């Protein structure tokens, strides 16, 4: 609904929110949750005209935080990093690793 309303900044914020992505893959599973997340990122990219820049996402709450501009590379690296973090935390669970590579 937010994409249809062209609330692109808010959509970007959600798509790079670790807790949102973790809950999505918990509910949908790794395979389908990741596919859905990538589909949302690709849709967002199509909605962003070439001459408009989505504002940056503020990482961290302190004054040393950095800002990140929307890019496909950043979003896909976000997904990979989050999946790796989950895998490391669940390293005793082989089922997670197997589902990632299926």
Short mmCIF file of N, CA and C in Angstrom, two decimals:
data_model
loop_
_atom_site.label_atom_id
_atom_site.label_comp_id
_atom_site.label_asym_id
_atom_site.label_seq_id
_atom_site.Cartn_x
_atom_site.Cartn_y
_atom_site.Cartn_z
N UNK A 1 0.81 -1.20 0.00
CA UNK A 1 0.00 0.00 0.00
C UNK A 1 0.86 1.27 0.00
N UNK A 2 1.97 1.20 0.69
CA UNK A 2 2.84 2.38 0.75
C UNK A 2 3.46 2.67 -0.60
N UNK A 3 3.77 1.62 -1.36
CA UNK A 3 4.34 1.85 -2.70
C UNK A 3 3.29 2.48 -3.60
N UNK A 4 2.05 2.00 -3.49
CA UNK A 4 0.97 2.58 -4.30
C UNK A 4 0.75 4.05 -3.96
N UNK A 5 0.99 4.41 -2.72
CA UNK A 5 0.84 5.80 -2.28
C UNK A 5 2.11 6.61 -2.55
N UNK A 6 3.10 5.97 -3.15
CA UNK A 6 4.39 6.59 -3.49
C UNK A 6 5.10 7.15 -2.26
N UNK A 7 4.98 6.47 -1.15
CA UNK A 7 5.71 6.82 0.07
C UNK A 7 7.06 6.09 0.02
N UNK A 8 7.88 6.50 -0.94
CA UNK A 8 9.10 5.77 -1.26
C UNK A 8 10.12 5.80 -0.14
N UNK A 9 10.24 6.91 0.55
CA UNK A 9 11.19 6.98 1.67
C UNK A 9 10.83 5.97 2.75
N UNK A 10 9.55 5.90 3.07
CA UNK A 10 9.10 4.98 4.11
C UNK A 10 9.28 3.54 3.69
N UNK A 11 9.02 3.24 2.42
CA UNK A 11 9.21 1.89 1.90
C UNK A 11 10.68 1.49 2.02
N UNK A 12 11.58 2.38 1.64
CA UNK A 12 13.01 2.10 1.73
C UNK A 12 13.41 1.84 3.17
N UNK A 13 12.90 2.66 4.09
CA UNK A 13 13.20 2.47 5.51
C UNK A 13 12.80 1.06 5.97
N UNK A 14 11.63 0.62 5.55
CA UNK A 14 11.14 -0.70 5.95
C UNK A 14 11.96 -1.81 5.31
N UNK A 15 12.30 -1.64 4.04
CA UNK A 15 13.04 -2.70 3.34
C UNK A 15 14.46 -2.90 3.85
N UNK A 16 15.00 -1.93 4.56
CA UNK A 16 16.33 -2.10 5.14
C UNK A 16 16.26 -2.15 6.67
N UNK A 17 15.11 -2.54 7.18
CA UNK A 17 14.92 -2.73 8.62
C UNK A 17 15.14 -4.22 8.92
N UNK A 18 16.18 -4.52 9.69
CA UNK A 18 16.53 -5.92 9.98
C UNK A 18 15.41 -6.68 10.66
N UNK A 19 14.74 -6.04 11.60
CA UNK A 19 13.66 -6.74 12.32
C UNK A 19 12.50 -7.06 11.38
N UNK A 20 12.17 -6.15 10.48
CA UNK A 20 11.11 -6.41 9.51
C UNK A 20 11.48 -7.61 8.64
N UNK A 21 12.71 -7.62 8.12
CA UNK A 21 13.14 -8.71 7.25
C UNK A 21 13.19 -10.04 8.01
N UNK A 22 13.69 -10.02 9.24
CA UNK A 22 13.74 -11.25 10.04
C UNK A 22 12.35 -11.81 10.28
N UNK A 23 11.39 -10.94 10.59
CA UNK A 23 10.02 -11.39 10.81
C UNK A 23 9.42 -11.93 9.52
N UNK A 24 9.74 -11.30 8.41
CA UNK A 24 9.22 -11.75 7.13
C UNK A 24 9.70 -13.17 6.81
N UNK A 25 10.98 -13.42 7.02
CA UNK A 25 11.48 -14.77 6.71
C UNK A 25 11.05 -15.78 7.77
N UNK A 26 10.79 -15.33 8.97
CA UNK A 26 10.27 -16.23 10.00
C UNK A 26 8.86 -16.69 9.63
N UNK A 27 8.06 -15.76 9.12
CA UNK A 27 6.67 -16.07 8.76
C UNK A 27 6.59 -16.81 7.42
N UNK A 28 7.30 -16.31 6.41
CA UNK A 28 7.19 -16.88 5.06
C UNK A 28 8.21 -17.97 4.77
N UNK A 29 9.22 -18.10 5.61
CA UNK A 29 10.31 -19.01 5.33
C UNK A 29 11.41 -18.27 4.60
N UNK A 30 12.60 -18.83 4.63
CA UNK A 30 13.75 -18.15 4.04
C UNK A 30 13.56 -17.95 2.53
N UNK A 31 13.18 -19.00 1.85
CA UNK A 31 13.07 -18.94 0.39
C UNK A 31 12.02 -17.93 -0.07
N UNK A 32 10.80 -18.07 0.41
CA UNK A 32 9.72 -17.19 -0.05
C UNK A 32 9.82 -15.79 0.55
N UNK A 33 10.27 -15.69 1.79
CA UNK A 33 10.45 -14.38 2.39
C UNK A 33 11.49 -13.55 1.66
N UNK A 34 12.60 -14.20 1.29
CA UNK A 34 13.66 -13.50 0.56
C UNK A 34 13.18 -13.13 -0.85
N UNK A 35 12.49 -14.04 -1.50
CA UNK A 35 11.95 -13.73 -2.83
C UNK A 35 11.01 -12.53 -2.78
N UNK A 36 10.15 -12.49 -1.78
CA UNK A 36 9.20 -11.40 -1.66
C UNK A 36 9.92 -10.08 -1.38
N UNK A 37 10.95 -10.15 -0.55
CA UNK A 37 11.72 -8.95 -0.23
C UNK A 37 12.42 -8.41 -1.47
N UNK A 38 13.02 -9.29 -2.24
CA UNK A 38 13.69 -8.87 -3.48
C UNK A 38 12.68 -8.29 -4.46
N UNK A 39 11.49 -8.90 -4.55
CA UNK A 39 10.46 -8.37 -5.44
C UNK A 39 10.06 -6.95 -5.02
N UNK A 40 9.95 -6.71 -3.72
CA UNK A 40 9.63 -5.36 -3.24
C UNK A 40 10.73 -4.36 -3.58
N UNK A 41 11.98 -4.78 -3.44
CA UNK A 41 13.11 -3.91 -3.78
C UNK A 41 13.09 -3.57 -5.27
N UNK A 42 12.85 -4.57 -6.11
CA UNK A 42 12.80 -4.33 -7.55
C UNK A 42 11.63 -3.41 -7.92
N UNK A 43 10.51 -3.58 -7.27
CA UNK A 43 9.37 -2.70 -7.51
C UNK A 43 9.70 -1.27 -7.11
N UNK A 44 10.33 -1.11 -5.96
CA UNK A 44 10.73 0.22 -5.52
C UNK A 44 11.66 0.86 -6.53
N UNK A 45 12.59 0.09 -7.06
CA UNK A 45 13.54 0.63 -8.04
C UNK A 45 12.83 1.12 -9.30
N UNK A 46 11.80 0.39 -9.72
CA UNK A 46 11.03 0.81 -10.90
C UNK A 46 10.24 2.09 -10.63
N UNK A 47 9.86 2.31 -9.37
CA UNK A 47 9.06 3.49 -9.03
C UNK A 47 9.90 4.75 -8.86
N UNK A 48 11.19 4.58 -8.66
CA UNK A 48 12.06 5.74 -8.43
C UNK A 48 12.51 6.29 -9.78
N UNK A 49 12.01 7.45 -10.17
CA UNK A 49 12.46 8.05 -11.42
C UNK A 49 13.95 8.38 -11.35
N UNK A 50 14.60 8.40 -12.48
CA UNK A 50 16.03 8.65 -12.53
C UNK A 50 16.45 9.99 -11.96
N UNK A 51 15.57 10.97 -12.00
CA UNK A 51 15.95 12.30 -11.54
C UNK A 51 15.56 12.56 -10.08
N UNK A 52 15.00 11.57 -9.39
CA UNK A 52 14.60 11.74 -8.00
C UNK A 52 15.43 10.80 -7.13
N UNK A 53 15.93 11.33 -6.04
CA UNK A 53 16.71 10.53 -5.11
C UNK A 53 15.89 10.30 -3.85
N UNK A 54 15.83 9.04 -3.45
CA UNK A 54 15.18 8.73 -2.18
C UNK A 54 16.12 9.20 -1.09
N UNK A 55 15.56 9.81 -0.07
CA UNK A 55 16.40 10.28 1.03
C UNK A 55 17.14 9.10 1.64
N UNK A 56 18.13 9.41 2.37
CA UNK A 56 18.97 8.36 2.94
C UNK A 56 18.37 7.81 4.22
N UNK A 57 18.77 6.60 4.53
CA UNK A 57 18.39 5.95 5.77
C UNK A 57 19.47 6.26 6.79
N UNK A 58 19.06 6.68 7.96
CA UNK A 58 20.02 6.99 9.02
C UNK A 58 20.35 5.70 9.76
N UNK A 59 21.59 5.32 9.76
CA UNK A 59 22.03 4.11 10.46
C UNK A 59 22.58 4.50 11.81
N UNK A 60 21.98 4.01 12.86
CA UNK A 60 22.44 4.32 14.21
C UNK A 60 21.72 5.53 14.76
N UNK A 61 21.72 5.64 16.08
CA UNK A 61 21.00 6.74 16.71
C UNK A 61 21.92 7.82 17.25
N UNK A 62 23.23 7.61 17.14
CA UNK A 62 24.16 8.61 17.67
C UNK A 62 24.62 9.57 16.58
N UNK A 63 25.37 10.55 16.97
CA UNK A 63 25.81 11.57 16.02
C UNK A 63 26.84 11.04 15.02
N UNK A 64 27.42 9.87 15.30
CA UNK A 64 28.39 9.27 14.40
C UNK A 64 27.73 8.43 13.31
N UNK A 65 26.42 8.38 13.29
CA UNK A 65 25.74 7.52 12.34
C UNK A 65 25.97 8.00 10.92
N UNK A 66 25.84 7.08 9.99
CA UNK A 66 26.05 7.45 8.59
C UNK A 66 24.74 7.30 7.83
N UNK A 67 24.66 7.90 6.69
CA UNK A 67 23.46 7.85 5.86
C UNK A 67 23.74 6.99 4.64
N UNK A 68 22.73 6.27 4.22
CA UNK A 68 22.84 5.39 3.07
C UNK A 68 21.77 5.76 2.05
N UNK A 69 22.17 5.97 0.82
CA UNK A 69 21.22 6.24 -0.26
C UNK A 69 20.69 4.94 -0.83
N UNK A 70 19.50 4.99 -1.39
CA UNK A 70 18.90 3.80 -1.99
C UNK A 70 19.73 3.35 -3.18
N UNK A 71 20.02 2.06 -3.20
CA UNK A 71 20.62 1.42 -4.37
C UNK A 71 20.29 -0.06 -4.30
N UNK A 72 20.22 -0.69 -5.46
CA UNK A 72 19.97 -2.13 -5.47
C UNK A 72 21.09 -2.88 -4.77
N UNK A 73 22.31 -2.47 -5.01
CA UNK A 73 23.46 -3.15 -4.39
C UNK A 73 23.37 -3.10 -2.87
N UNK A 74 23.05 -1.93 -2.33
CA UNK A 74 22.94 -1.82 -0.87
C UNK A 74 21.84 -2.74 -0.35
N UNK A 75 20.69 -2.74 -1.00
CA UNK A 75 19.56 -3.56 -0.54
C UNK A 75 19.88 -5.05 -0.61
N UNK A 76 20.52 -5.49 -1.69
CA UNK A 76 20.85 -6.91 -1.81
C UNK A 76 21.94 -7.31 -0.83
N UNK A 77 22.90 -6.42 -0.58
CA UNK A 77 23.91 -6.70 0.44
C UNK A 77 23.29 -6.75 1.83
N UNK A 78 22.30 -5.91 2.06
CA UNK A 78 21.55 -5.93 3.32
C UNK A 78 20.93 -7.31 3.54
N UNK A 79 20.29 -7.85 2.49
CA UNK A 79 19.67 -9.17 2.60
C UNK A 79 20.72 -10.22 2.92
N UNK A 80 21.82 -10.21 2.18
CA UNK A 80 22.88 -11.20 2.39
C UNK A 80 23.46 -11.10 3.80
N UNK A 81 23.73 -9.89 4.26
CA UNK A 81 24.28 -9.69 5.61
C UNK A 81 23.31 -10.17 6.69
N UNK A 82 22.04 -9.88 6.51
CA UNK A 82 21.04 -10.29 7.50
C UNK A 82 20.92 -11.81 7.54
N UNK A 83 20.88 -12.45 6.36
CA UNK A 83 20.82 -13.91 6.32
C UNK A 83 22.06 -14.53 6.95
N UNK A 84 23.21 -13.94 6.71
CA UNK A 84 24.45 -14.44 7.32
C UNK A 84 24.40 -14.30 8.83
N UNK A 85 23.93 -13.16 9.32
CA UNK A 85 23.81 -12.96 10.77
C UNK A 85 22.89 -14.00 11.40
N UNK A 86 21.77 -14.25 10.74
CA UNK A 86 20.82 -15.24 11.26
C UNK A 86 21.47 -16.63 11.26
N UNK A 87 22.18 -16.93 10.19
CA UNK A 87 22.84 -18.23 10.09
C UNK A 87 23.89 -18.41 11.18
N UNK A 88 24.65 -17.36 11.46
CA UNK A 88 25.68 -17.43 12.51
C UNK A 88 25.01 -17.66 13.87
N UNK A 89 23.93 -16.94 14.14
CA UNK A 89 23.24 -17.10 15.42
C UNK A 89 22.60 -18.47 15.55
N UNK A 90 22.22 -19.06 14.42
CA UNK A 90 21.59 -20.38 14.42
C UNK A 90 22.53 -21.44 13.86
N UNK A 91 23.82 -21.27 14.09
CA UNK A 91 24.81 -22.15 13.46
C UNK A 91 24.62 -23.61 13.82
N UNK A 92 23.93 -23.90 14.90
CA UNK A 92 23.69 -25.29 15.26
C UNK A 92 22.55 -25.87 14.45
N UNK A 93 21.83 -25.03 13.73
CA UNK A 93 20.68 -25.50 12.96
C UNK A 93 21.06 -25.66 11.49
N UNK A 94 21.18 -26.91 11.05
CA UNK A 94 21.51 -27.18 9.65
C UNK A 94 20.34 -26.89 8.72
N UNK A 95 19.12 -26.91 9.25
CA UNK A 95 17.96 -26.69 8.39
C UNK A 95 17.95 -25.30 7.80
N UNK A 96 18.44 -24.29 8.54
CA UNK A 96 18.48 -22.94 8.00
C UNK A 96 19.41 -22.89 6.80
N UNK A 97 20.62 -23.45 6.94
CA UNK A 97 21.58 -23.43 5.84
C UNK A 97 21.03 -24.16 4.62
N UNK A 98 20.39 -25.29 4.84
CA UNK A 98 19.85 -26.03 3.72
C UNK A 98 18.77 -25.25 3.00
N UNK A 99 17.93 -24.54 3.74
CA UNK A 99 16.85 -23.80 3.10
C UNK A 99 17.37 -22.61 2.31
N UNK A 100 18.50 -22.02 2.72
CA UNK A 100 19.07 -20.90 2.00
C UNK A 100 19.55 -21.34 0.62
N UNK A 101 20.13 -22.52 0.54
CA UNK A 101 20.76 -22.96 -0.71
C UNK A 101 19.85 -23.79 -1.59
N UNK A 102 18.60 -23.94 -1.24
CA UNK A 102 17.67 -24.71 -2.08
C UNK A 102 17.17 -23.90 -3.23
#
